[in-house]
C-alpha positions as MATLAB code, in Angstrom:
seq = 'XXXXXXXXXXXXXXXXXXXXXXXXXXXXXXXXXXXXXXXXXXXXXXXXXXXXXXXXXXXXXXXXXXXXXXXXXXXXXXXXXXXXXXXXXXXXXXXXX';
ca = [
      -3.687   65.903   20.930;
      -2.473   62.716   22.667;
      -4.316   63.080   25.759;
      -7.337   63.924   23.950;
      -6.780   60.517   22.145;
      -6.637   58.914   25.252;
      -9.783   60.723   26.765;
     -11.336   59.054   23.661;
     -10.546   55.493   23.713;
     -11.045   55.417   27.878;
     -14.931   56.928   27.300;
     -16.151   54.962   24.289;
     -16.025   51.469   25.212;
     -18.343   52.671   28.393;
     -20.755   54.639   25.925;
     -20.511   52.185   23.577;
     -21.994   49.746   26.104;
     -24.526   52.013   27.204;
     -25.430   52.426   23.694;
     -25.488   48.598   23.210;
     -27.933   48.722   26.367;
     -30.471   51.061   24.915;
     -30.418   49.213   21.715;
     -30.574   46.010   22.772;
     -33.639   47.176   25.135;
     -31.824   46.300   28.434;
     -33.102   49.379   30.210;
     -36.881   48.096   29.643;
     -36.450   45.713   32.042;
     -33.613   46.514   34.243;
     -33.637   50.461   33.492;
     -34.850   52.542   37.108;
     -37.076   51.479   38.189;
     -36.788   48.042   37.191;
     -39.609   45.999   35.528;
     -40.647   43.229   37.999;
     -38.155   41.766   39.736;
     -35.544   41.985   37.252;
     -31.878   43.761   38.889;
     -31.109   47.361   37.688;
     -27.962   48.092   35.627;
     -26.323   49.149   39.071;
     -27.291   46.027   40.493;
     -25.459   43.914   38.196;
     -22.644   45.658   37.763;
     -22.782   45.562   41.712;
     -22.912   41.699   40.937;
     -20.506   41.199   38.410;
     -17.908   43.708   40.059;
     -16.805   40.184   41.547;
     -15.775   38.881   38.131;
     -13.056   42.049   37.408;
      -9.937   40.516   36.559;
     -10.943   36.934   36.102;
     -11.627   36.040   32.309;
     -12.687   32.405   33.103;
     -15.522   33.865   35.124;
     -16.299   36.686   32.667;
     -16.670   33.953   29.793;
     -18.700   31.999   31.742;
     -21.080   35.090   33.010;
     -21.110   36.277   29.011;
     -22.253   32.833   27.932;
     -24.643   32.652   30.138;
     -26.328   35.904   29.826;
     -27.190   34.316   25.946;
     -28.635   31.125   27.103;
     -32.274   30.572   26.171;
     -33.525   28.935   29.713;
     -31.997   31.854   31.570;
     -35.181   33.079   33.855;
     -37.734   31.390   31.107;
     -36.546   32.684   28.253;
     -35.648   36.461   27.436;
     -35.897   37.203   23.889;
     -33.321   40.237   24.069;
     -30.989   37.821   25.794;
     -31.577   35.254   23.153;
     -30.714   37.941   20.322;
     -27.656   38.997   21.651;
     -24.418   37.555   20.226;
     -21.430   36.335   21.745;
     -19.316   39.305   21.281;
     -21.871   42.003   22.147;
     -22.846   39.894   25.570;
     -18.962   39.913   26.198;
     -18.277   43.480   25.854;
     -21.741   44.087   27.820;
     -20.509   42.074   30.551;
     -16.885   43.580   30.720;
     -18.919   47.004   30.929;
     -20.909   45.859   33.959;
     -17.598   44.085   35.413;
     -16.055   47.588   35.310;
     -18.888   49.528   36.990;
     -21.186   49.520   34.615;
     -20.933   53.524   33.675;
];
């Protein structure tokens, strides 16, 4: 029972993200292949992998991901909120799967 517990709580926050992704519309522009010249999922988390274990950096890459000038304007970045864009970006800092 514990263990399954466990298995649980370790899975969900990567679904969750994935979930959070799909809702959020990420994949139509950085799903496989890739709309323009926008990164894939892999990509960033490839990217971001350089962040794991430093929360000033993670902050910093979260806010970022919401600001309105990044690449022209995104709209789904725009719409995002603080705490979804920080549990996005811990996903992609931790692989991304």
């Amino acid at each position: 029972m514990v263990l399954a517990f466990a298995l649980v709580t370790w899975v969900v926050p990567a679904s969750a993200s994935m979930n959070l992704a799909l809702e959020k519309g990420c994949l139509s522009c950085h799903g496989s292949p890739p709309r323009g010249k926008a990164p894939t999922m892999a990509e960033l988390a490839s990217r971001y992998a350089t962040a794991r274990g430093n929360e000033a950096e993670i902050t910093k890459l979260s806010a970022h991901l919401r600001e309105h000038h990044l690449f022209g304007g995104v709209p789904a970045h725009e719409r995002i909120s603080a705490e979804e864009a920080e549990r996005f970006v811990r996903w992609l800092v931790d692989g991304g799967r």
